[in-house]
């Protein structure tokens, strides 16, 4: 049918929704099925979507497809990025890698492990901070797992510097120009403040929507 929104993947058609008044109305169940297909392609046949994660995935989905009405109803600000928190192994990184597939109109963002950024800083110093402060959408993976940076004997909280710099550079940008900062972390909001200080926590309140897996979420890698 002409009004169906379909993605062709490996010669297979997946209908994620339908067009209505020049907008795509997504079918949540169909989209979940497609996410599972992409997950199996990228991470292996063991991958699956867990029913207990549906509500969290729904919030991530309406953010990704920019459903203003649903985002407003769920307290999600489309001008902010995402801070996805939860226990080790609950699927944070995996979901942030898969979500762009459901909305091909959105340019995929780079996903950068914070440990690797600090290793890069230890070699290149402030050039690394400037690189990751650039105003383009990025996802910083595993915030809080990185060590302290050290360059020519000078210790630095590298991710704190990058986050504050991204916040400062974003001020004065219009919503159309806004380039989001996405993060995954095993830390909760209080632990982030302890690790990075009130200044960073204050900036993050303005930069990201916090979406959290329950603390009881199991390690899906085991």
PDB file of C-alpha atoms in Angstrom:
ATOM      1  CA  UNK A   1       0.000   0.000   0.000  1.00  0.00           C
ATOM      2  CA  UNK A   2       1.188   3.505  -0.830  1.00  0.00           C
ATOM      3  CA  UNK A   3       0.776   4.922   2.659  1.00  0.00           C
ATOM      4  CA  UNK A   4       2.929   2.345   4.435  1.00  0.00           C
ATOM      5  CA  UNK A   5       6.340   3.319   5.828  1.00  0.00           C
ATOM      6  CA  UNK A   6       8.580   0.407   4.924  1.00  0.00           C
ATOM      7  CA  UNK A   7      12.307  -0.200   5.316  1.00  0.00           C
ATOM      8  CA  UNK A   8      14.056  -2.635   2.973  1.00  0.00           C
ATOM      9  CA  UNK A   9      16.815  -4.506   4.793  1.00  0.00           C
ATOM     10  CA  UNK A  10      18.724  -7.414   3.201  1.00  0.00           C
ATOM     11  CA  UNK A  11      15.982  -7.763   0.574  1.00  0.00           C
ATOM     12  CA  UNK A  12      13.311  -8.052   3.286  1.00  0.00           C
ATOM     13  CA  UNK A  13      10.572  -5.440   3.809  1.00  0.00           C
ATOM     14  CA  UNK A  14       9.730  -4.251   7.311  1.00  0.00           C
ATOM     15  CA  UNK A  15       6.651  -2.079   7.744  1.00  0.00           C
ATOM     16  CA  UNK A  16       7.234   0.188  10.741  1.00  0.00           C
ATOM     17  CA  UNK A  17       4.138   2.345  10.328  1.00  0.00           C
ATOM     18  CA  UNK A  18       2.166   4.410   7.865  1.00  0.00           C
ATOM     19  CA  UNK A  19       2.117   7.916   6.469  1.00  0.00           C
ATOM     20  CA  UNK A  20      -0.614  10.296   7.600  1.00  0.00           C
ATOM     21  CA  UNK A  21      -0.654  14.009   6.731  1.00  0.00           C
ATOM     22  CA  UNK A  22       3.026  13.861   5.696  1.00  0.00           C
ATOM     23  CA  UNK A  23       4.002  12.280   9.008  1.00  0.00           C
ATOM     24  CA  UNK A  24       4.960   8.727   9.884  1.00  0.00           C
ATOM     25  CA  UNK A  25       2.730   7.065  12.455  1.00  0.00           C
ATOM     26  CA  UNK A  26       4.878   4.301  13.885  1.00  0.00           C
ATOM     27  CA  UNK A  27       3.552   0.924  14.966  1.00  0.00           C
ATOM     28  CA  UNK A  28       5.362   0.188  18.231  1.00  0.00           C
ATOM     29  CA  UNK A  29       5.197  -3.605  17.985  1.00  0.00           C
ATOM     30  CA  UNK A  30       6.436  -3.634  14.387  1.00  0.00           C
ATOM     31  CA  UNK A  31       9.263  -1.290  15.345  1.00  0.00           C
ATOM     32  CA  UNK A  32      10.266  -3.561  18.227  1.00  0.00           C
ATOM     33  CA  UNK A  33      10.407  -6.492  15.823  1.00  0.00           C
ATOM     34  CA  UNK A  34      12.669  -4.540  13.482  1.00  0.00           C
ATOM     35  CA  UNK A  35      14.945  -3.479  16.350  1.00  0.00           C
ATOM     36  CA  UNK A  36      15.310  -7.138  17.270  1.00  0.00           C
ATOM     37  CA  UNK A  37      16.189  -8.006  13.673  1.00  0.00           C
ATOM     38  CA  UNK A  38      18.870  -5.295  13.600  1.00  0.00           C
ATOM     39  CA  UNK A  39      20.133  -6.433  16.988  1.00  0.00           C
ATOM     40  CA  UNK A  40      20.583  -9.990  15.749  1.00  0.00           C
ATOM     41  CA  UNK A  41      22.388  -8.704  12.660  1.00  0.00           C
ATOM     42  CA  UNK A  42      24.811  -6.595  14.675  1.00  0.00           C
ATOM     43  CA  UNK A  43      25.272  -8.556  17.879  1.00  0.00           C
ATOM     44  CA  UNK A  44      24.374 -12.154  17.067  1.00  0.00           C
ATOM     45  CA  UNK A  45      21.396 -14.488  17.136  1.00  0.00           C
ATOM     46  CA  UNK A  46      21.332 -14.453  20.940  1.00  0.00           C
ATOM     47  CA  UNK A  47      20.081 -10.849  20.916  1.00  0.00           C
ATOM     48  CA  UNK A  48      16.476 -10.212  21.889  1.00  0.00           C
ATOM     49  CA  UNK A  49      14.210  -7.433  23.109  1.00  0.00           C
ATOM     50  CA  UNK A  50      12.949  -8.035  26.655  1.00  0.00           C
ATOM     51  CA  UNK A  51       9.309  -7.346  27.492  1.00  0.00           C
ATOM     52  CA  UNK A  52      10.262  -5.599  30.734  1.00  0.00           C
ATOM     53  CA  UNK A  53      12.216  -3.041  28.674  1.00  0.00           C
ATOM     54  CA  UNK A  54       9.299  -2.088  26.404  1.00  0.00           C
ATOM     55  CA  UNK A  55       8.324   1.032  28.343  1.00  0.00           C
ATOM     56  CA  UNK A  56      11.886   2.358  28.354  1.00  0.00           C
ATOM     57  CA  UNK A  57      12.335   1.544  24.658  1.00  0.00           C
ATOM     58  CA  UNK A  58       9.059   3.329  23.911  1.00  0.00           C
ATOM     59  CA  UNK A  59      10.456   6.522  25.443  1.00  0.00           C
ATOM     60  CA  UNK A  60      13.659   6.201  23.447  1.00  0.00           C
ATOM     61  CA  UNK A  61      11.659   5.510  20.303  1.00  0.00           C
ATOM     62  CA  UNK A  62       9.372   8.549  20.548  1.00  0.00           C
ATOM     63  CA  UNK A  63      12.459  10.674  21.148  1.00  0.00           C
ATOM     64  CA  UNK A  64      14.247   9.201  18.133  1.00  0.00           C
ATOM     65  CA  UNK A  65      11.314   9.713  15.763  1.00  0.00           C
ATOM     66  CA  UNK A  66      10.664  13.186  17.217  1.00  0.00           C
ATOM     67  CA  UNK A  67       7.053  12.534  18.218  1.00  0.00           C
ATOM     68  CA  UNK A  68       6.407  15.892  19.893  1.00  0.00           C
ATOM     69  CA  UNK A  69       3.012  15.012  21.352  1.00  0.00           C
ATOM     70  CA  UNK A  70       4.142  11.747  22.933  1.00  0.00           C
ATOM     71  CA  UNK A  71       7.409  13.271  24.157  1.00  0.00           C
ATOM     72  CA  UNK A  72       5.560  16.112  25.874  1.00  0.00           C
ATOM     73  CA  UNK A  73       3.221  13.608  27.531  1.00  0.00           C
ATOM     74  CA  UNK A  74       6.250  11.693  28.833  1.00  0.00           C
ATOM     75  CA  UNK A  75       8.232  14.722  29.998  1.00  0.00           C
ATOM     76  CA  UNK A  76      10.848  14.426  27.244  1.00  0.00           C
ATOM     77  CA  UNK A  77      12.398  17.566  25.742  1.00  0.00           C
ATOM     78  CA  UNK A  78      13.372  17.112  22.090  1.00  0.00           C
ATOM     79  CA  UNK A  79      15.902  19.945  22.336  1.00  0.00           C
ATOM     80  CA  UNK A  80      17.912  17.926  24.850  1.00  0.00           C
ATOM     81  CA  UNK A  81      19.953  14.767  24.459  1.00  0.00           C
ATOM     82  CA  UNK A  82      19.561  11.462  26.293  1.00  0.00           C
ATOM     83  CA  UNK A  83      21.321  10.232  29.431  1.00  0.00           C
ATOM     84  CA  UNK A  84      20.569   6.507  29.541  1.00  0.00           C
ATOM     85  CA  UNK A  85      21.473   5.019  32.915  1.00  0.00           C
ATOM     86  CA  UNK A  86      21.274   1.561  34.427  1.00  0.00           C
ATOM     87  CA  UNK A  87      23.245  -1.376  35.835  1.00  0.00           C
ATOM     88  CA  UNK A  88      26.120  -3.057  34.026  1.00  0.00           C
ATOM     89  CA  UNK A  89      25.005  -5.148  31.060  1.00  0.00           C
ATOM     90  CA  UNK A  90      21.366  -4.017  30.933  1.00  0.00           C
ATOM     91  CA  UNK A  91      21.598  -2.963  27.271  1.00  0.00           C
ATOM     92  CA  UNK A  92      22.296   0.783  27.304  1.00  0.00           C
ATOM     93  CA  UNK A  93      25.011   0.861  24.663  1.00  0.00           C
ATOM     94  CA  UNK A  94      23.212  -1.637  22.458  1.00  0.00           C
ATOM     95  CA  UNK A  95      20.020   0.422  22.358  1.00  0.00           C
ATOM     96  CA  UNK A  96      21.846   3.657  21.589  1.00  0.00           C
ATOM     97  CA  UNK A  97      23.509   1.895  18.658  1.00  0.00           C
ATOM     98  CA  UNK A  98      20.250   0.450  17.318  1.00  0.00           C
ATOM     99  CA  UNK A  99      17.848   3.372  17.641  1.00  0.00           C
ATOM    100  CA  UNK A 100      19.016   5.374  14.577  1.00  0.00           C
ATOM    101  CA  UNK A 101      17.967   2.477  12.343  1.00  0.00           C
ATOM    102  CA  UNK A 102      14.266   3.130  12.930  1.00  0.00           C
ATOM    103  CA  UNK A 103      14.470   6.718  11.662  1.00  0.00           C
ATOM    104  CA  UNK A 104      16.617   6.774   8.506  1.00  0.00           C
ATOM    105  CA  UNK A 105      15.991  10.515   8.054  1.00  0.00           C
ATOM    106  CA  UNK A 106      18.149  11.189  11.113  1.00  0.00           C
ATOM    107  CA  UNK A 107      21.884  11.164  10.546  1.00  0.00           C
ATOM    108  CA  UNK A 108      23.488   8.526  12.803  1.00  0.00           C
ATOM    109  CA  UNK A 109      25.614   9.885  15.621  1.00  0.00           C
ATOM    110  CA  UNK A 110      29.050   8.633  16.576  1.00  0.00           C
ATOM    111  CA  UNK A 111      29.331   6.548  19.741  1.00  0.00           C
ATOM    112  CA  UNK A 112      32.579   7.099  21.639  1.00  0.00           C
ATOM    113  CA  UNK A 113      33.672   5.058  24.694  1.00  0.00           C
ATOM    114  CA  UNK A 114      34.854   7.458  27.384  1.00  0.00           C
ATOM    115  CA  UNK A 115      37.839   5.223  28.191  1.00  0.00           C
ATOM    116  CA  UNK A 116      39.100   5.634  24.626  1.00  0.00           C
ATOM    117  CA  UNK A 117      38.668   9.400  24.809  1.00  0.00           C
ATOM    118  CA  UNK A 118      40.867   9.578  27.903  1.00  0.00           C
ATOM    119  CA  UNK A 119      43.510   7.374  26.254  1.00  0.00           C
ATOM    120  CA  UNK A 120      43.447   9.774  23.316  1.00  0.00           C
ATOM    121  CA  UNK A 121      43.769  12.743  25.690  1.00  0.00           C
ATOM    122  CA  UNK A 122      46.822  11.189  27.334  1.00  0.00           C
ATOM    123  CA  UNK A 123      48.551  11.409  23.942  1.00  0.00           C
ATOM    124  CA  UNK A 124      47.089  14.562  22.409  1.00  0.00           C
ATOM    125  CA  UNK A 125      46.119  16.729  25.383  1.00  0.00           C
ATOM    126  CA  UNK A 126      43.684  19.606  24.876  1.00  0.00           C
ATOM    127  CA  UNK A 127      43.282  18.812  21.172  1.00  0.00           C
ATOM    128  CA  UNK A 128      41.174  15.858  22.298  1.00  0.00           C
ATOM    129  CA  UNK A 129      38.904  18.067  24.395  1.00  0.00           C
ATOM    130  CA  UNK A 130      38.473  20.439  21.454  1.00  0.00           C
ATOM    131  CA  UNK A 131      37.692  17.520  19.136  1.00  0.00           C
ATOM    132  CA  UNK A 132      34.874  16.124  21.272  1.00  0.00           C
ATOM    133  CA  UNK A 133      33.535  19.552  22.198  1.00  0.00           C
ATOM    134  CA  UNK A 134      32.653  20.188  18.545  1.00  0.00           C
ATOM    135  CA  UNK A 135      28.994  20.964  17.980  1.00  0.00           C
ATOM    136  CA  UNK A 136      27.773  17.799  16.339  1.00  0.00           C
ATOM    137  CA  UNK A 137      25.622  15.131  17.911  1.00  0.00           C
ATOM    138  CA  UNK A 138      27.703  12.572  19.798  1.00  0.00           C
ATOM    139  CA  UNK A 139      27.037   9.741  22.221  1.00  0.00           C
ATOM    140  CA  UNK A 140      29.585   9.248  25.003  1.00  0.00           C
ATOM    141  CA  UNK A 141      29.479   5.648  26.162  1.00  0.00           C
ATOM    142  CA  UNK A 142      30.033   4.481  29.743  1.00  0.00           C
ATOM    143  CA  UNK A 143      30.413   7.833  31.464  1.00  0.00           C
ATOM    144  CA  UNK A 144      32.103   7.246  34.806  1.00  0.00           C
ATOM    145  CA  UNK A 145      34.126   4.208  33.745  1.00  0.00           C
ATOM    146  CA  UNK A 146      37.022   6.255  32.386  1.00  0.00           C
ATOM    147  CA  UNK A 147      40.212   6.916  34.399  1.00  0.00           C
ATOM    148  CA  UNK A 148      41.608  10.346  35.173  1.00  0.00           C
ATOM    149  CA  UNK A 149      43.413  11.821  32.191  1.00  0.00           C
ATOM    150  CA  UNK A 150      47.079  12.688  32.435  1.00  0.00           C
ATOM    151  CA  UNK A 151      49.041  14.775  29.943  1.00  0.00           C
ATOM    152  CA  UNK A 152      52.615  15.878  30.632  1.00  0.00           C
ATOM    153  CA  UNK A 153      52.132  15.440  34.366  1.00  0.00           C
ATOM    154  CA  UNK A 154      48.840  17.341  34.495  1.00  0.00           C
ATOM    155  CA  UNK A 155      45.773  15.425  35.721  1.00  0.00           C
ATOM    156  CA  UNK A 156      42.432  16.226  34.106  1.00  0.00           C
ATOM    157  CA  UNK A 157      38.831  15.120  34.480  1.00  0.00           C
ATOM    158  CA  UNK A 158      38.561  14.858  30.713  1.00  0.00           C
ATOM    159  CA  UNK A 159      34.852  14.122  30.368  1.00  0.00           C
ATOM    160  CA  UNK A 160      33.950  16.939  32.762  1.00  0.00           C
ATOM    161  CA  UNK A 161      35.912  19.346  30.563  1.00  0.00           C
ATOM    162  CA  UNK A 162      34.254  18.052  27.405  1.00  0.00           C
ATOM    163  CA  UNK A 163      30.724  18.222  28.810  1.00  0.00           C
ATOM    164  CA  UNK A 164      31.147  21.756  30.141  1.00  0.00           C
ATOM    165  CA  UNK A 165      32.693  22.847  26.832  1.00  0.00           C
ATOM    166  CA  UNK A 166      29.827  21.333  24.835  1.00  0.00           C
ATOM    167  CA  UNK A 167      27.342  23.103  27.071  1.00  0.00           C
ATOM    168  CA  UNK A 168      29.111  26.456  26.724  1.00  0.00           C
ATOM    169  CA  UNK A 169      29.374  26.158  22.941  1.00  0.00           C
ATOM    170  CA  UNK A 170      25.696  25.217  22.635  1.00  0.00           C
ATOM    171  CA  UNK A 171      24.471  28.412  24.265  1.00  0.00           C
ATOM    172  CA  UNK A 172      22.868  30.739  21.763  1.00  0.00           C
ATOM    173  CA  UNK A 173      22.236  27.971  19.253  1.00  0.00           C
ATOM    174  CA  UNK A 174      18.711  27.733  17.865  1.00  0.00           C
ATOM    175  CA  UNK A 175      16.797  24.475  18.233  1.00  0.00           C
ATOM    176  CA  UNK A 176      17.400  23.725  14.534  1.00  0.00           C
ATOM    177  CA  UNK A 177      21.124  24.159  15.035  1.00  0.00           C
ATOM    178  CA  UNK A 178      21.180  22.280  18.327  1.00  0.00           C
ATOM    179  CA  UNK A 179      23.471  19.260  18.351  1.00  0.00           C
ATOM    180  CA  UNK A 180      22.621  16.919  21.174  1.00  0.00           C
ATOM    181  CA  UNK A 181      24.884  15.224  23.668  1.00  0.00           C
ATOM    182  CA  UNK A 182      23.890  11.634  24.445  1.00  0.00           C
ATOM    183  CA  UNK A 183      25.400   9.603  27.267  1.00  0.00           C
ATOM    184  CA  UNK A 184      25.237   6.123  28.729  1.00  0.00           C
ATOM    185  CA  UNK A 185      26.319   5.492  32.299  1.00  0.00           C
ATOM    186  CA  UNK A 186      26.194   2.950  35.101  1.00  0.00           C
ATOM    187  CA  UNK A 187      26.045   5.911  37.501  1.00  0.00           C
ATOM    188  CA  UNK A 188      22.855   7.506  38.784  1.00  0.00           C
ATOM    189  CA  UNK A 189      22.415  11.279  39.013  1.00  0.00           C
ATOM    190  CA  UNK A 190      23.807  11.479  42.557  1.00  0.00           C
ATOM    191  CA  UNK A 191      26.860   9.415  41.642  1.00  0.00           C
ATOM    192  CA  UNK A 192      27.490  11.569  38.573  1.00  0.00           C
ATOM    193  CA  UNK A 193      27.512  14.663  40.778  1.00  0.00           C
ATOM    194  CA  UNK A 194      29.952  12.987  43.174  1.00  0.00           C
ATOM    195  CA  UNK A 195      32.266  12.041  40.312  1.00  0.00           C
ATOM    196  CA  UNK A 196      32.097  15.216  38.203  1.00  0.00           C
ATOM    197  CA  UNK A 197      30.900  17.920  40.578  1.00  0.00           C
ATOM    198  CA  UNK A 198      27.852  20.158  40.850  1.00  0.00           C
ATOM    199  CA  UNK A 199      28.923  22.260  37.873  1.00  0.00           C
ATOM    200  CA  UNK A 200      28.721  19.327  35.471  1.00  0.00           C
ATOM    201  CA  UNK A 201      25.544  17.963  37.056  1.00  0.00           C
ATOM    202  CA  UNK A 202      23.921  21.393  36.697  1.00  0.00           C
ATOM    203  CA  UNK A 203      24.865  21.561  33.011  1.00  0.00           C
ATOM    204  CA  UNK A 204      23.571  18.048  32.417  1.00  0.00           C
ATOM    205  CA  UNK A 205      20.160  19.013  33.790  1.00  0.00           C
ATOM    206  CA  UNK A 206      19.907  21.458  30.888  1.00  0.00           C
ATOM    207  CA  UNK A 207      21.516  19.164  28.311  1.00  0.00           C
ATOM    208  CA  UNK A 208      19.847  15.767  28.690  1.00  0.00           C
ATOM    209  CA  UNK A 209      16.659  13.859  29.401  1.00  0.00           C
ATOM    210  CA  UNK A 210      17.377  11.151  31.967  1.00  0.00           C
ATOM    211  CA  UNK A 211      15.941   7.746  31.053  1.00  0.00           C
ATOM    212  CA  UNK A 212      16.812   4.977  33.488  1.00  0.00           C
ATOM    213  CA  UNK A 213      16.679   1.208  33.539  1.00  0.00           C
ATOM    214  CA  UNK A 214      15.480  -0.087  36.929  1.00  0.00           C
ATOM    215  CA  UNK A 215      18.287  -0.806  39.374  1.00  0.00           C
ATOM    216  CA  UNK A 216      17.099  -4.424  39.388  1.00  0.00           C
ATOM    217  CA  UNK A 217      17.683  -4.893  35.632  1.00  0.00           C
ATOM    218  CA  UNK A 218      19.694  -8.082  35.033  1.00  0.00           C
ATOM    219  CA  UNK A 219      22.957  -8.380  33.134  1.00  0.00           C
ATOM    220  CA  UNK A 220      21.746  -9.507  29.704  1.00  0.00           C
ATOM    221  CA  UNK A 221      25.233 -10.542  28.659  1.00  0.00           C
ATOM    222  CA  UNK A 222      25.310 -13.467  31.088  1.00  0.00           C
TER     223      UNK A 222
END
